[in-house]
mmCIF file of C-alpha atoms in Angstrom:
data_model
loop_
_atom_site.group_PDB
_atom_site.id
_atom_site.type_symbol
_atom_site.label_atom_id
_atom_site.label_comp_id
_atom_site.label_asym_id
_atom_site.label_seq_id
_atom_site.Cartn_x
_atom_site.Cartn_y
_atom_site.Cartn_z
ATOM 1 C CA UNK A 133 69.968 -115.277 -75.053
ATOM 2 C CA UNK A 134 71.186 -118.303 -73.002
ATOM 3 C CA UNK A 135 72.851 -116.659 -69.484
ATOM 4 C CA UNK A 136 73.834 -118.701 -66.095
ATOM 5 C CA UNK A 137 75.541 -116.721 -62.767
ATOM 6 C CA UNK A 138 76.874 -118.923 -60.460
ATOM 7 C CA UNK A 139 76.679 -116.959 -56.740
ATOM 8 C CA UNK A 140 77.277 -118.453 -53.487
ATOM 9 C CA UNK A 141 81.030 -119.015 -52.882
ATOM 10 C CA UNK A 142 83.619 -118.093 -50.246
ATOM 11 C CA UNK A 143 85.895 -119.152 -47.511
ATOM 12 C CA UNK A 144 84.803 -121.900 -45.667
ATOM 13 C CA UNK A 145 86.231 -124.181 -42.993
ATOM 14 C CA UNK A 146 86.802 -127.661 -43.315
ATOM 15 C CA UNK A 147 83.390 -129.759 -42.714
ATOM 16 C CA UNK A 148 81.250 -126.722 -42.876
ATOM 17 C CA UNK A 149 78.636 -126.053 -45.395
ATOM 18 C CA UNK A 150 77.967 -123.655 -48.155
ATOM 19 C CA UNK A 151 75.288 -123.176 -51.180
ATOM 20 C CA UNK A 152 75.755 -122.361 -54.236
ATOM 21 C CA UNK A 153 73.555 -120.692 -56.682
ATOM 22 C CA UNK A 154 73.612 -120.566 -60.878
ATOM 23 C CA UNK A 155 70.620 -118.159 -61.867
ATOM 24 C CA UNK A 156 69.598 -119.113 -65.319
ATOM 25 C CA UNK A 157 68.031 -116.754 -68.461
ATOM 26 C CA UNK A 158 66.701 -117.027 -71.962
ATOM 27 C CA UNK A 159 65.855 -120.761 -71.459
ATOM 28 C CA UNK A 160 64.244 -122.925 -68.355
ATOM 29 C CA UNK A 161 66.146 -124.388 -66.450
ATOM 30 C CA UNK A 162 63.629 -127.752 -66.135
ATOM 31 C CA UNK A 163 63.326 -128.573 -69.368
ATOM 32 C CA UNK A 164 67.148 -128.774 -69.716
ATOM 33 C CA UNK A 165 69.666 -131.411 -68.110
ATOM 34 C CA UNK A 166 72.179 -129.236 -65.898
ATOM 35 C CA UNK A 167 75.685 -129.878 -64.493
ATOM 36 C CA UNK A 168 78.090 -128.372 -62.188
ATOM 37 C CA UNK A 169 81.634 -128.478 -63.336
ATOM 38 C CA UNK A 170 84.807 -127.686 -60.785
ATOM 39 C CA UNK A 171 88.016 -126.700 -61.865
ATOM 40 C CA UNK A 172 90.685 -126.624 -58.872
ATOM 41 C CA UNK A 173 93.369 -124.159 -59.139
ATOM 42 C CA UNK A 174 95.592 -124.849 -61.804
ATOM 43 C CA UNK A 175 94.071 -127.960 -62.621
ATOM 44 C CA UNK A 176 91.404 -129.649 -64.832
ATOM 45 C CA UNK A 177 87.803 -129.888 -64.895
ATOM 46 C CA UNK A 178 85.864 -132.459 -63.222
ATOM 47 C CA UNK A 179 82.238 -133.724 -63.177
ATOM 48 C CA UNK A 180 80.459 -132.763 -60.259
ATOM 49 C CA UNK A 181 76.760 -133.726 -60.589
ATOM 50 C CA UNK A 182 73.883 -133.699 -62.976
ATOM 51 C CA UNK A 183 70.056 -132.950 -62.541
ATOM 52 C CA UNK A 184 67.901 -134.240 -65.299
ATOM 53 C CA UNK A 185 64.605 -132.721 -66.792
ATOM 54 C CA UNK A 186 62.805 -135.490 -64.682
ATOM 55 C CA UNK A 187 64.697 -134.534 -61.607
ATOM 56 C CA UNK A 188 66.496 -137.034 -61.123
ATOM 57 C CA UNK A 189 70.380 -136.092 -59.596
ATOM 58 C CA UNK A 190 73.595 -138.101 -59.896
ATOM 59 C CA UNK A 191 76.648 -137.353 -58.299
ATOM 60 C CA UNK A 192 80.610 -138.150 -58.954
ATOM 61 C CA UNK A 193 81.873 -140.285 -56.056
ATOM 62 C CA UNK A 194 84.609 -137.524 -54.198
ATOM 63 C CA UNK A 195 81.351 -135.444 -53.344
ATOM 64 C CA UNK A 196 78.153 -138.355 -53.518
ATOM 65 C CA UNK A 197 76.566 -137.838 -49.707
ATOM 66 C CA UNK A 198 78.026 -134.915 -49.341
ATOM 67 C CA UNK A 199 76.549 -132.459 -51.847
ATOM 68 C CA UNK A 200 72.786 -131.929 -52.938
ATOM 69 C CA UNK A 201 71.592 -130.562 -56.416
ATOM 70 C CA UNK A 202 68.476 -129.235 -56.463
ATOM 71 C CA UNK A 203 66.474 -126.581 -58.639
ATOM 72 C CA UNK A 204 63.791 -124.154 -58.033
ATOM 73 C CA UNK A 205 61.573 -123.804 -61.058
ATOM 74 C CA UNK A 206 59.691 -120.952 -60.283
ATOM 75 C CA UNK A 207 63.000 -118.749 -59.604
ATOM 76 C CA UNK A 208 64.402 -120.665 -62.664
ATOM 77 C CA UNK A 209 67.377 -121.408 -60.546
ATOM 78 C CA UNK A 210 69.763 -124.264 -59.341
ATOM 79 C CA UNK A 211 71.098 -124.801 -56.113
ATOM 80 C CA UNK A 212 74.361 -127.093 -55.294
ATOM 81 C CA UNK A 213 74.471 -127.574 -51.299
ATOM 82 C CA UNK A 214 77.737 -128.247 -50.221
ATOM 83 C CA UNK A 215 78.245 -129.949 -46.671
ATOM 84 C CA UNK A 216 81.185 -131.688 -44.726
ATOM 85 C CA UNK A 217 83.629 -129.396 -47.046
ATOM 86 C CA UNK A 218 87.521 -130.327 -47.634
ATOM 87 C CA UNK A 219 90.569 -128.847 -48.333
ATOM 88 C CA UNK A 220 90.246 -131.077 -51.956
ATOM 89 C CA UNK A 221 86.936 -129.156 -52.759
ATOM 90 C CA UNK A 222 88.718 -125.656 -53.663
ATOM 91 C CA UNK A 223 87.590 -124.778 -56.625
ATOM 92 C CA UNK A 224 86.228 -122.779 -59.317
ATOM 93 C CA UNK A 225 82.252 -124.020 -59.865
ATOM 94 C CA UNK A 226 80.457 -123.837 -63.003
ATOM 95 C CA UNK A 227 77.119 -124.352 -63.811
ATOM 96 C CA UNK A 228 76.774 -125.670 -67.664
ATOM 97 C CA UNK A 229 73.275 -126.434 -69.472
ATOM 98 C CA UNK A 230 72.918 -129.402 -71.740
ATOM 99 C CA UNK A 231 73.672 -128.897 -75.398
ATOM 100 C CA UNK A 232 73.292 -132.450 -77.053
ATOM 101 C CA UNK A 233 74.278 -135.784 -77.442
ATOM 102 C CA UNK A 234 75.881 -135.425 -73.349
ATOM 103 C CA UNK A 235 77.872 -132.407 -74.056
ATOM 104 C CA UNK A 236 77.484 -129.016 -71.980
ATOM 105 C CA UNK A 237 76.596 -126.147 -73.926
ATOM 106 C CA UNK A 238 76.169 -123.429 -72.361
ATOM 107 C CA UNK A 239 78.518 -122.225 -69.289
ATOM 108 C CA UNK A 240 78.787 -119.231 -66.567
ATOM 109 C CA UNK A 241 81.725 -117.684 -65.337
ATOM 110 C CA UNK A 242 82.394 -119.395 -62.305
ATOM 111 C CA UNK A 243 82.630 -119.166 -58.733
ATOM 112 C CA UNK A 244 85.518 -119.689 -56.597
ATOM 113 C CA UNK A 245 84.706 -121.799 -53.345
ATOM 114 C CA UNK A 246 88.254 -121.748 -50.543
ATOM 115 C CA UNK A 247 88.229 -124.280 -47.963
ATOM 116 C CA UNK A 248 90.791 -123.336 -45.635
ATOM 117 C CA UNK A 249 91.552 -123.246 -41.940
ATOM 118 C CA UNK B 50 85.396 -142.370 -62.626
ATOM 119 C CA UNK B 51 89.248 -142.199 -63.713
ATOM 120 C CA UNK B 52 90.647 -139.582 -65.662
ATOM 121 C CA UNK B 53 90.592 -139.699 -69.382
ATOM 122 C CA UNK B 54 94.103 -139.705 -70.590
ATOM 123 C CA UNK B 55 95.082 -137.053 -72.886
ATOM 124 C CA UNK B 56 99.151 -135.353 -73.492
ATOM 125 C CA UNK B 57 99.709 -132.643 -71.298
ATOM 126 C CA UNK B 58 100.898 -130.275 -73.842
ATOM 127 C CA UNK B 59 101.200 -129.959 -78.220
ATOM 128 C CA UNK B 60 102.283 -127.295 -80.377
ATOM 129 C CA UNK B 61 102.457 -126.229 -83.960
ATOM 130 C CA UNK B 62 102.971 -122.801 -85.968
ATOM 131 C CA UNK B 63 100.402 -120.855 -87.296
ATOM 132 C CA UNK B 64 98.539 -122.157 -90.251
ATOM 133 C CA UNK B 65 99.557 -125.992 -89.332
ATOM 134 C CA UNK B 66 97.540 -128.746 -87.674
ATOM 135 C CA UNK B 67 97.707 -129.971 -84.480
ATOM 136 C CA UNK B 68 96.247 -132.899 -82.759
ATOM 137 C CA UNK B 69 94.887 -133.747 -79.623
ATOM 138 C CA UNK B 70 94.498 -137.573 -78.189
ATOM 139 C CA UNK B 71 91.724 -138.602 -75.227
ATOM 140 C CA UNK B 72 91.982 -142.014 -74.573
ATOM 141 C CA UNK B 73 90.080 -143.578 -72.439
ATOM 142 C CA UNK B 74 87.962 -147.009 -71.954
ATOM 143 C CA UNK B 75 85.488 -149.013 -73.198
ATOM 144 C CA UNK B 76 83.457 -147.871 -70.486
ATOM 145 C CA UNK B 77 83.412 -144.314 -71.783
ATOM 146 C CA UNK B 78 85.154 -143.443 -74.759
ATOM 147 C CA UNK B 79 84.834 -146.536 -76.599
ATOM 148 C CA UNK B 80 81.648 -147.116 -75.059
ATOM 149 C CA UNK B 81 79.464 -144.337 -76.723
ATOM 150 C CA UNK B 82 79.324 -141.896 -79.280
ATOM 151 C CA UNK B 83 79.363 -139.015 -76.426
ATOM 152 C CA UNK B 84 82.253 -137.444 -77.134
ATOM 153 C CA UNK B 85 83.078 -133.564 -76.322
ATOM 154 C CA UNK B 86 85.807 -131.172 -76.242
ATOM 155 C CA UNK B 87 86.368 -128.007 -74.785
ATOM 156 C CA UNK B 88 88.482 -124.899 -75.160
ATOM 157 C CA UNK B 89 89.341 -122.372 -72.147
ATOM 158 C CA UNK B 90 91.618 -119.751 -72.375
ATOM 159 C CA UNK B 91 93.135 -118.613 -69.011
ATOM 160 C CA UNK B 92 90.422 -117.033 -66.597
ATOM 161 C CA UNK B 93 87.532 -118.225 -68.740
ATOM 162 C CA UNK B 94 84.563 -120.648 -68.547
ATOM 163 C CA UNK B 95 85.196 -124.035 -71.112
ATOM 164 C CA UNK B 96 83.682 -123.240 -74.501
ATOM 165 C CA UNK B 97 81.936 -126.364 -76.194
ATOM 166 C CA UNK B 98 83.988 -127.054 -80.195
ATOM 167 C CA UNK B 99 82.809 -130.589 -80.592
ATOM 168 C CA UNK B 100 79.839 -133.110 -79.605
ATOM 169 C CA UNK B 101 79.031 -136.775 -80.259
ATOM 170 C CA UNK B 102 82.134 -136.759 -81.429
ATOM 171 C CA UNK B 103 82.521 -135.028 -84.476
ATOM 172 C CA UNK B 104 80.192 -132.432 -84.379
ATOM 173 C CA UNK B 105 80.313 -128.658 -84.583
ATOM 174 C CA UNK B 106 77.982 -126.311 -82.560
ATOM 175 C CA UNK B 107 76.671 -123.329 -84.635
ATOM 176 C CA UNK B 108 79.719 -120.692 -84.804
ATOM 177 C CA UNK B 109 82.691 -123.153 -83.856
ATOM 178 C CA UNK B 110 85.002 -122.630 -87.405
ATOM 179 C CA UNK B 111 85.296 -125.485 -89.209
ATOM 180 C CA UNK B 112 89.079 -126.259 -89.024
ATOM 181 C CA UNK B 113 88.229 -127.635 -85.689
ATOM 182 C CA UNK B 114 87.035 -131.324 -86.170
ATOM 183 C CA UNK B 115 86.859 -134.313 -84.251
ATOM 184 C CA UNK B 116 86.957 -138.206 -84.669
ATOM 185 C CA UNK B 117 87.203 -141.849 -82.408
ATOM 186 C CA UNK B 118 88.504 -144.794 -82.975
ATOM 187 C CA UNK B 119 87.866 -147.577 -80.363
ATOM 188 C CA UNK B 120 88.940 -146.217 -76.873
ATOM 189 C CA UNK B 121 90.531 -143.129 -78.264
ATOM 190 C CA UNK B 122 88.919 -139.976 -79.210
ATOM 191 C CA UNK B 123 90.687 -137.041 -81.070
ATOM 192 C CA UNK B 124 90.206 -133.227 -81.516
ATOM 193 C CA UNK B 125 92.682 -131.795 -84.568
ATOM 194 C CA UNK B 126 93.010 -127.778 -85.342
ATOM 195 C CA UNK B 127 93.957 -127.223 -88.752
ATOM 196 C CA UNK B 128 95.227 -123.193 -90.129
ATOM 197 C CA UNK B 129 96.691 -123.173 -86.498
ATOM 198 C CA UNK B 130 95.845 -119.440 -85.092
ATOM 199 C CA UNK B 131 97.284 -117.143 -82.530
ATOM 200 C CA UNK B 132 94.183 -117.435 -80.926
ATOM 201 C CA UNK B 133 93.407 -121.012 -80.754
ATOM 202 C CA UNK B 134 96.422 -121.496 -78.278
ATOM 203 C CA UNK B 135 94.064 -122.566 -74.939
ATOM 204 C CA UNK B 136 93.789 -125.629 -72.929
ATOM 205 C CA UNK B 137 91.546 -128.349 -74.572
ATOM 206 C CA UNK B 138 89.734 -131.008 -72.561
ATOM 207 C CA UNK B 139 87.618 -133.616 -73.863
ATOM 208 C CA UNK B 140 84.813 -135.353 -71.539
ATOM 209 C CA UNK B 141 82.756 -138.355 -72.376
ATOM 210 C CA UNK B 142 79.619 -140.116 -71.067
ATOM 211 C CA UNK B 143 80.620 -142.954 -68.988
ATOM 212 C CA UNK B 144 77.262 -144.678 -68.702
ATOM 213 C CA UNK B 145 74.822 -144.614 -65.497
ATOM 214 C CA UNK B 146 74.789 -140.660 -65.644
ATOM 215 C CA UNK B 147 78.171 -140.326 -64.840
ATOM 216 C CA UNK B 148 80.427 -138.293 -66.886
ATOM 217 C CA UNK B 149 84.145 -137.967 -66.808
ATOM 218 C CA UNK B 150 86.431 -135.608 -68.174
ATOM 219 C CA UNK B 151 90.553 -135.330 -69.935
ATOM 220 C CA UNK B 152 93.304 -134.385 -68.274
ATOM 221 C CA UNK B 153 93.500 -131.469 -70.297
ATOM 222 C CA UNK B 154 96.202 -130.371 -72.942
ATOM 223 C CA UNK B 155 98.080 -127.330 -73.035
ATOM 224 C CA UNK B 156 98.167 -126.046 -77.244
ATOM 225 C CA UNK B 157 100.787 -123.686 -77.979
ATOM 226 C CA UNK B 158 101.313 -121.866 -81.071
ATOM 227 C CA UNK B 159 104.582 -121.151 -81.761
#
């Protein structure tokens, strides 16, 4: 069974850093394209970043240069390093596995990041 | 990377049909057959309902169907049931390894 579990969220001051983790089971992260998607409180979904099987990473303009998506194949775990955090980064962050045709078929339960002083 | 446009709300009585639109541009919705739709109940993670415009993952009822014409994609829910009340989001591949979601539509079953 495919399972994804995010962790690492919490309260952080503006300008601070946080690293989110997404532990995967039931499949190999290195063999799938994976994404981070976030949702601000009461708002819609926003695509954040993607990592492809070859390791290439791409980012939404809103986080480019501040966030870094990586994976540890030995631990079957994904990471999102978030630096220079802003209030507008406050959201629930979901990791998701690609399904078919550039869609996201498996989602974790999400982890809440709150950026506030 | 602009958000795809969806109506804020839609509604229908049990057994009726409701259609949600998702309007983008020739750079996203109109340029690729990579439109997907997600259902999200309050406090829950999104669930994939449609991918590649009109394909259903296993386990998704055939009451859910998708289509596309030009820069606008649509999701139709036929035979509305109480459990279909949720938020729905479209998503499109936008080229150059970017993705864009829609603004979301709250579906109410009257």
